[in-house]
Coordinates of C-alpha atoms and ligand atoms in Angstrom, one line a residue:
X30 CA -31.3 4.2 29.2
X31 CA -31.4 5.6 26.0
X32 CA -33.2 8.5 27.1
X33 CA -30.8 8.8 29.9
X34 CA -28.1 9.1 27.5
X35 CA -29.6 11.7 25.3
X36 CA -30.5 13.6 28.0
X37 CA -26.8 13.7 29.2
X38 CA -25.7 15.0 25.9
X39 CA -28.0 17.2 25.2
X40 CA -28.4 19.2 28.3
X41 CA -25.0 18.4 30.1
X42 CA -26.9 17.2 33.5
X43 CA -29.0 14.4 34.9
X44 CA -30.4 14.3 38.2
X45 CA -28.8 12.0 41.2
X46 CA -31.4 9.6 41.0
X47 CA -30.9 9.4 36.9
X48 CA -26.6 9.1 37.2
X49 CA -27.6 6.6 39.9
X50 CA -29.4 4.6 37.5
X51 CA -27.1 4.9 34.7
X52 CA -24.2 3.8 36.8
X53 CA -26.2 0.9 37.9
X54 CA -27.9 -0.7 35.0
X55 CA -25.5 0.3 32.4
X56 CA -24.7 -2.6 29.8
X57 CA -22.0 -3.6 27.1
X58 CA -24.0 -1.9 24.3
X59 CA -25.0 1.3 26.2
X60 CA -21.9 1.6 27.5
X61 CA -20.5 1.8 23.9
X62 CA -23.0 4.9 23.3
X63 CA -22.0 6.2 26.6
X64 CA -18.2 6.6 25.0
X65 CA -19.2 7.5 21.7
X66 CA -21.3 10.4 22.9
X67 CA -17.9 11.3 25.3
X68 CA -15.6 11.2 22.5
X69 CA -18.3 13.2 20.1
X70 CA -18.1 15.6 22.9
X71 CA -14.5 15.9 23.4
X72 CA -14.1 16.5 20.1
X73 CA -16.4 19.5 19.9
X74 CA -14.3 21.2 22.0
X75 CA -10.6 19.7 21.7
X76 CA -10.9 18.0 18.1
X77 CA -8.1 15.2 18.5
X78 CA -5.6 16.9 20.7
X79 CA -4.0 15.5 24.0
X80 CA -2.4 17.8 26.1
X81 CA 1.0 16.9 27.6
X82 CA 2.4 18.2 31.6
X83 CA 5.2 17.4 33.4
X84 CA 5.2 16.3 36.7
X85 CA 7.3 16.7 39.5
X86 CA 6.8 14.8 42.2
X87 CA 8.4 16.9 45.1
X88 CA 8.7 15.6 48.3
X89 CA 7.2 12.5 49.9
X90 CA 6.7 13.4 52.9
X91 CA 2.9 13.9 54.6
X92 CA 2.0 15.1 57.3
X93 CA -1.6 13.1 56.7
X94 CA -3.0 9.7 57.7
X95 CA -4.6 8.9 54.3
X96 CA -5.8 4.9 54.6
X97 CA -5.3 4.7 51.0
X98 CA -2.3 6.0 50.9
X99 CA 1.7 5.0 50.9
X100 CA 2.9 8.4 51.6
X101 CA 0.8 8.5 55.3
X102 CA 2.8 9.6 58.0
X103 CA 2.3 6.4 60.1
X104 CA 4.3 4.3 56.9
X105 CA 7.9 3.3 58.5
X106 CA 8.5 1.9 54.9
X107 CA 9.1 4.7 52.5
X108 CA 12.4 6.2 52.5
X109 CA 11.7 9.9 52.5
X110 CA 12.7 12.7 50.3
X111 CA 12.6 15.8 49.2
X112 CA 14.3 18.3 46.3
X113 CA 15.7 21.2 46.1
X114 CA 14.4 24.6 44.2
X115 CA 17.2 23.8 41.7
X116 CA 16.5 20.3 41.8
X117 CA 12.8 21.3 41.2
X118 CA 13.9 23.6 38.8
X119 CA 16.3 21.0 36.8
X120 CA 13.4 18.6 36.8
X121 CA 11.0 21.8 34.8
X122 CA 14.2 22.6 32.9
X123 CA 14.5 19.3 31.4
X124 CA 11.0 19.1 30.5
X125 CA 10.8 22.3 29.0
X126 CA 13.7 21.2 26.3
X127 CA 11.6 18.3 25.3
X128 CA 8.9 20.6 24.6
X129 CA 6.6 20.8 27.7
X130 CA 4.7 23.9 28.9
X131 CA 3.3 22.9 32.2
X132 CA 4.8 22.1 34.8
X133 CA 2.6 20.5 38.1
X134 CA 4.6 20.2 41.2
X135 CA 3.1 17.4 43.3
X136 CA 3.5 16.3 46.8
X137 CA 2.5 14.9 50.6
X138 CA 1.4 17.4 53.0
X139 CA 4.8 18.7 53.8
X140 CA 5.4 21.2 56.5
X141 CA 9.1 21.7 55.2
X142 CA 7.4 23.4 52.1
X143 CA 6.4 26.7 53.9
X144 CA 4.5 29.4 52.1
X145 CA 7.3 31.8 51.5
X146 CA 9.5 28.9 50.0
X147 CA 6.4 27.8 47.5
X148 CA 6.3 31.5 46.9
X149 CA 9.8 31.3 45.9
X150 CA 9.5 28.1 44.0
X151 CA 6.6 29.5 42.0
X152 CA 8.4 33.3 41.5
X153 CA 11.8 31.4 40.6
X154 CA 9.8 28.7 37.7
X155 CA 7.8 31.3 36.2
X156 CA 11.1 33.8 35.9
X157 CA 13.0 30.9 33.9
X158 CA 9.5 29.8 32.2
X159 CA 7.7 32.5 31.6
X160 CA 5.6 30.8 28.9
X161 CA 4.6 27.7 31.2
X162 CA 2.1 27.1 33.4
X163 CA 2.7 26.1 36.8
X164 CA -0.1 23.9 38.5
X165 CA 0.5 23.0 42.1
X166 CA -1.0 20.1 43.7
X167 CA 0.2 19.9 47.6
X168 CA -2.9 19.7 49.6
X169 CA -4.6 21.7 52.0
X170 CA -3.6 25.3 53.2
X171 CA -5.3 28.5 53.9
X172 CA -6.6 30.9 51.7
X173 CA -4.0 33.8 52.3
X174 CA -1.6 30.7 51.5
X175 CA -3.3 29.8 48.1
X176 CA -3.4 33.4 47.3
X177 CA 0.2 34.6 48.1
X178 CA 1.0 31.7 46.2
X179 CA -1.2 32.3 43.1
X180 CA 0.1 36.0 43.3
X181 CA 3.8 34.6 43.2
X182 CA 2.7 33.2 39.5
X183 CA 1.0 29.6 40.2
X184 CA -2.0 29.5 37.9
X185 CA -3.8 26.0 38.5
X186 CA -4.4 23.9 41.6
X187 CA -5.6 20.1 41.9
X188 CA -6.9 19.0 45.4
X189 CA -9.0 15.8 44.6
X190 CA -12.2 15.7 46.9
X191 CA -11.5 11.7 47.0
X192 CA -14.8 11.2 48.0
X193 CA -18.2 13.1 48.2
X194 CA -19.5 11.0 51.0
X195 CA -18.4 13.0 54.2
X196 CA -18.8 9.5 56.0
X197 CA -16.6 7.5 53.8
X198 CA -14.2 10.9 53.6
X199 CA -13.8 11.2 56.9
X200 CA -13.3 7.1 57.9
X201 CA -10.5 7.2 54.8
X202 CA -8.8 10.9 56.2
X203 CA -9.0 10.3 59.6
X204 CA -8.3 14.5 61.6
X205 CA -9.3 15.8 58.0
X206 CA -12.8 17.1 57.6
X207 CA -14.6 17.4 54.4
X208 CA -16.3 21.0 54.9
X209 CA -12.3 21.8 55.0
X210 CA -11.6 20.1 51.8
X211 CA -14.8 21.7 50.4
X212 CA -14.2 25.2 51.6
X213 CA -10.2 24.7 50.4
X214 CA -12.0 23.6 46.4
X215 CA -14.1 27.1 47.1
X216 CA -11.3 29.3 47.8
X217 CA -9.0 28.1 45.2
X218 CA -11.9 28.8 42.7
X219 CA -12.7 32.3 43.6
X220 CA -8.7 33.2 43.9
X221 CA -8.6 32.6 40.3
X222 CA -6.3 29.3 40.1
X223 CA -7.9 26.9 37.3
X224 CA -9.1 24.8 39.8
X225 CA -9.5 20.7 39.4
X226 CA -10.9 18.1 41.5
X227 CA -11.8 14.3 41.7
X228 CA -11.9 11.1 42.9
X229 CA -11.2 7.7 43.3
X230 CA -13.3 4.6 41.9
X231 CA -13.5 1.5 44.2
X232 CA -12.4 2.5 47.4
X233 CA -13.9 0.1 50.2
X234 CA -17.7 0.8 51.2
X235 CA -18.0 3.3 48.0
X236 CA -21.4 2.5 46.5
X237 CA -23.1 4.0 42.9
X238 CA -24.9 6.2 45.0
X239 CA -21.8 7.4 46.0
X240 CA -20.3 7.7 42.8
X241 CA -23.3 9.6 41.6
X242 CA -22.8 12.5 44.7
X243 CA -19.1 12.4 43.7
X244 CA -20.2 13.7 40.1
X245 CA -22.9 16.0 40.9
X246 CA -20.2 17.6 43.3
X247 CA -17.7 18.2 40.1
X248 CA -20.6 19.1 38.3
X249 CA -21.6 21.6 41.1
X250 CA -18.4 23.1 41.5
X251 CA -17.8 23.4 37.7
X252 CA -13.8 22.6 37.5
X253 CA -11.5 23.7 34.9
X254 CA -9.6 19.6 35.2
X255 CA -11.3 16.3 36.6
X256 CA -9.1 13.5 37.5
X257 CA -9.9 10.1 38.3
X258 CA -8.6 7.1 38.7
X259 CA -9.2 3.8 40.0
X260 CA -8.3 2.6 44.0
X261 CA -5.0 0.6 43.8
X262 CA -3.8 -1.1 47.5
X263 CA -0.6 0.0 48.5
X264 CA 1.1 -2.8 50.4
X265 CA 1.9 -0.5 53.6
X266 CA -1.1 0.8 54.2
X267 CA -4.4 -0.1 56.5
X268 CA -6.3 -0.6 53.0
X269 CA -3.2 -3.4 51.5
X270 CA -5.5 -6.6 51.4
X271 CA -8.5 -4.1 49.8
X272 CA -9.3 -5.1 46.1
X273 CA -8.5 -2.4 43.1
X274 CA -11.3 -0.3 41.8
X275 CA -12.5 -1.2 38.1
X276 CA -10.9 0.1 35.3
X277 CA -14.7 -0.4 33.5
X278 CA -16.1 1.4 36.1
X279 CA -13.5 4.2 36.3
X280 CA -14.0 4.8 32.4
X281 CA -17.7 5.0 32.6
X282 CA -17.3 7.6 35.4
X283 CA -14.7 9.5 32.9
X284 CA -17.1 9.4 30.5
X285 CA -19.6 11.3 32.5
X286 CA -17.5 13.9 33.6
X287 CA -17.0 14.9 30.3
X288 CA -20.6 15.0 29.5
X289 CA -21.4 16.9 32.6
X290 CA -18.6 19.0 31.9
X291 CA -17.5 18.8 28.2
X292 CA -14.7 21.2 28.3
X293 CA -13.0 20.4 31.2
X294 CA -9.3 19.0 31.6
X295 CA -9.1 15.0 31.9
X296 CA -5.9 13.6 32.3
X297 CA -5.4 9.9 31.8
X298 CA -4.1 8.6 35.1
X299 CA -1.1 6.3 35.4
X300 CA -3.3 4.6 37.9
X301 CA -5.8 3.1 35.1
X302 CA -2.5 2.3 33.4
X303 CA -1.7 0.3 36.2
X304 CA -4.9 -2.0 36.7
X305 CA -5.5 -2.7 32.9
X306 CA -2.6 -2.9 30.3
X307 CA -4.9 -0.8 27.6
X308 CA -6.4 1.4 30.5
X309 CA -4.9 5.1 29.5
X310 CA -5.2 4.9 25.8
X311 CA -9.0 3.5 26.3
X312 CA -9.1 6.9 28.7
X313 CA -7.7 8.9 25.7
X314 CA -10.0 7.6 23.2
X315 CA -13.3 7.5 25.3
X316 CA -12.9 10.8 27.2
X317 CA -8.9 12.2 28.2
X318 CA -7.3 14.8 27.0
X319 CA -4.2 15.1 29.3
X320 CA -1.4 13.2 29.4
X321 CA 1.1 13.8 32.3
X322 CA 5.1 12.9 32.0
X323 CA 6.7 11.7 34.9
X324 CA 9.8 14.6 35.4
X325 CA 11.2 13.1 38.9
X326 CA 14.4 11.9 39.5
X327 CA 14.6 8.8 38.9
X328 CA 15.2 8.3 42.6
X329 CA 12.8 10.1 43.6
X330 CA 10.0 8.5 41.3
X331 CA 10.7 5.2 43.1
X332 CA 10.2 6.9 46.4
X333 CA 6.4 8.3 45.6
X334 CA 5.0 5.2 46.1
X335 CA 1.3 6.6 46.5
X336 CA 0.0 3.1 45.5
X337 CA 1.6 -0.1 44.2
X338 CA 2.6 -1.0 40.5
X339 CA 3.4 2.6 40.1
X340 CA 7.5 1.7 39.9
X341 CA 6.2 -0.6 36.8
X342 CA 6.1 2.4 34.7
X343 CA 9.3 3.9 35.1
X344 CA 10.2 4.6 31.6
X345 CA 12.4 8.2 31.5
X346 CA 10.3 11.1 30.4
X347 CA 11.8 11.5 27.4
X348 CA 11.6 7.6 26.6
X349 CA 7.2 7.9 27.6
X350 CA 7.0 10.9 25.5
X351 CA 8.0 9.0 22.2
X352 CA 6.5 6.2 23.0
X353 CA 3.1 7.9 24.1
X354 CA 3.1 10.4 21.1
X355 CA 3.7 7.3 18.3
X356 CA 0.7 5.6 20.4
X357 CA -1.4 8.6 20.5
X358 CA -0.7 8.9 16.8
X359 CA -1.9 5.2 15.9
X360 CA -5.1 5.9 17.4
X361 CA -5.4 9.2 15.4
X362 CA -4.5 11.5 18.3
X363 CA -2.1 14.4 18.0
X364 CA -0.2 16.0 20.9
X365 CA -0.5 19.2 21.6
X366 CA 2.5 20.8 23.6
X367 CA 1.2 24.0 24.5
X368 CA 0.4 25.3 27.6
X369 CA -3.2 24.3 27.0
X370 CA -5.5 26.3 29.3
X371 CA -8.9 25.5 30.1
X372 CA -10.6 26.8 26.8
X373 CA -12.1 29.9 26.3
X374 CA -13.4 29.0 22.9
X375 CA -16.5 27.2 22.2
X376 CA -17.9 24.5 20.6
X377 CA -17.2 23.0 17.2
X378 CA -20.7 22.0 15.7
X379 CA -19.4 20.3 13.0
X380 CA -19.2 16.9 15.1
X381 CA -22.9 15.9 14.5
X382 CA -24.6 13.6 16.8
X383 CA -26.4 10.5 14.9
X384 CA -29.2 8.7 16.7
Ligands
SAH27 N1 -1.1 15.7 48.9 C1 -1.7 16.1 47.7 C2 -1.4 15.0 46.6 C3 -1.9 13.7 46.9 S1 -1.3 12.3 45.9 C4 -3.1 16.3 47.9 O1 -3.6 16.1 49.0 O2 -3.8 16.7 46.9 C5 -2.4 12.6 44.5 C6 -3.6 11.7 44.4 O3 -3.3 10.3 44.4 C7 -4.6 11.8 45.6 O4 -5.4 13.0 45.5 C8 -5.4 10.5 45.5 O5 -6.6 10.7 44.8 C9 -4.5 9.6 44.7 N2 -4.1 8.4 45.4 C10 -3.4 8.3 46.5 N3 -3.3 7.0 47.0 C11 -4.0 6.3 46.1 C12 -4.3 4.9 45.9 N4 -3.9 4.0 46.8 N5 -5.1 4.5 44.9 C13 -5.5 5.4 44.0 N6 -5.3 6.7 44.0 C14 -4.5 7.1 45.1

């Protein structure tokens, strides 16, 4: 194991059959070397800054039958919304007087949303905002699509791959495919966007092996931002009586995303926040350096209900950001409200590894 953990920081890469064995055998006090090694890394290449986004949380409705999911098309139990552009762009407005320079506009599969009015979203933000980023995250469409849209001024794009397994992908997505999701990762990479990925820890029938596949696969496609979180039930969905991935298990994976990719983009997700009480600052310190603000309506926060315990955490943005930045802060974190792109500096060797 020891070897196994050297060779992960050294050379940024293990085999499947070493992350395999890692994720399987890995105890208390490896598992402390694990993090340290992530948060030595981190700090080569972001020193102790966490970026901050804003997120806007569109529209609710899906056109997708996601098991995991509350927002599936099949759930008679969500009251469904959407915004307007100028609601949208109140929402980035508000955010962008509190200090916030990215804005990432979230949302179900929604057929409302046609290309020419994401076009005009994206034109319209970056014409108020010129100095923010825009990251959309709104699922699967075609690669004239993604481009017209990146050409309108969008600059990054997160479609998780959920899983790497194409069995378990396509028994949790059911019409979906995974080549599609695959070739949609592949497209939004060459286009240009910033591209980030991920998955979800603990799903039903997800083994390490699994887990392993899903990090060679972020590791393959070598993304710009990584996020993931842990499985939480949602009470309308097929998957309600399922238990919640780990939050142990979630950080060790979080951990070796930034050691097979040390200067990617990690947020903390509110999903660790909601199956352990210390679960996003523990993200911050071992591996994160993203921290997103919730920018909905209050209304419409309520609505998203993607999993459950999500409503727990509905301080105002404003309220999180204090809140967040004095906890940051404590643990010796500084936020950093720029626009913070994936870096095109290197490393700072003055973080020294000791054996
Ligand atoms: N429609 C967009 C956004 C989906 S919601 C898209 O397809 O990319 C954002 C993320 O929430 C998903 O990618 C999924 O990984 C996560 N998610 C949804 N339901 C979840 C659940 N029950 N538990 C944990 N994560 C969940």
């Amino acid at each position: 194991m020891k070897n196994l953990l050297l060779k992960l920081y050294t050379t940024n890469a293990l085999t499947k059959d070493e992350l395999l064995y890692l994720l399987t055998n890995i105890d208390e006090e490896y598992e402390k070397e694990l993090f340290r090694l992530s948060d030595l890394t981190r700090r080569k290449y972001y020193s102790n800054k966490v970026y901050f986004r804003g997120l806007i949380e569109f529209s609710n409705h899906c056109r997708n039958t996601c098991k995991y999911c509350g927002l599936r098309t099949q759930n008679k139990n969500v009251e469904r919304y959407r915004l307007s552009t100028q609601e949208i762009l109140d929402c980035c407005d508000s955010g962008y007087k509190m200090g916030l320079r990215t804005f990432v506009l979230q949302s179900g599969e929604d057929g409302y949303f046609t290309e020419d009015i994401l076009v005009d979203i994206a034109k319209r933000i970056k014409d108020e905002f010129p100095d923010a980023a825009l990251t959309y995250s709104i699922g699967e469409k075609s690669e004239a699509c993604y481009e017209k849209i990146f050409n309108a001024g969008a600059d990054r794009f997160l479609l998780r791959h959920e899983s790497a397994n194409k069995k378990l992908y396509e028994g949790l997505h059911p019409n979906m495919s995974f080549e599609n999701r695959l070739k949609c990762l592949k497209n939004l990479k060459s286009i240009g966007y910033q591209a980030g990925s991920g998955f979800i820890v603990g799903l039903p029938n997800q083994t390490d092996e699994i887990i392993a596949e899903d990090l060679l696969l972020l590791k393959n496609i070598d993304l710009q931002m990584v996020g993931v979180g842990p499985f939480i039930p949602q009470s309308d969905t097929p998957l309600c009586d399922c238990e919640s991935g780990s939050s142990r298990k979630t950080l060790i994976c979080l951990a070796i995303v930034r050691l097979l990719l040390p200067k990617t983009l990690i947020p903390a997700t509110t999903a660790l926040a909601v199956v352990s009480k210390d679960g996003w600052i523990n993200g911050v310190k071992i591996a994160a350096n993203v921290i997103m603000l919730n920018l909905s309506p209050p209304s419409a926060k309520d609505k998203y209900r993607i999993y459950d315990g999500k409503n727990l955490l509905l301080d105002s943005a404003k309220q999180s950001l204090c809140s967040t930045i004095s906890k940051l802060n404590r643990e010796g974190f500084v936020a950093d409200m720029s626009k913070g792109n994936y870096p095109d500096w290197e490393r700072n060797d003055n973080y020294e590894y000791n054996a």
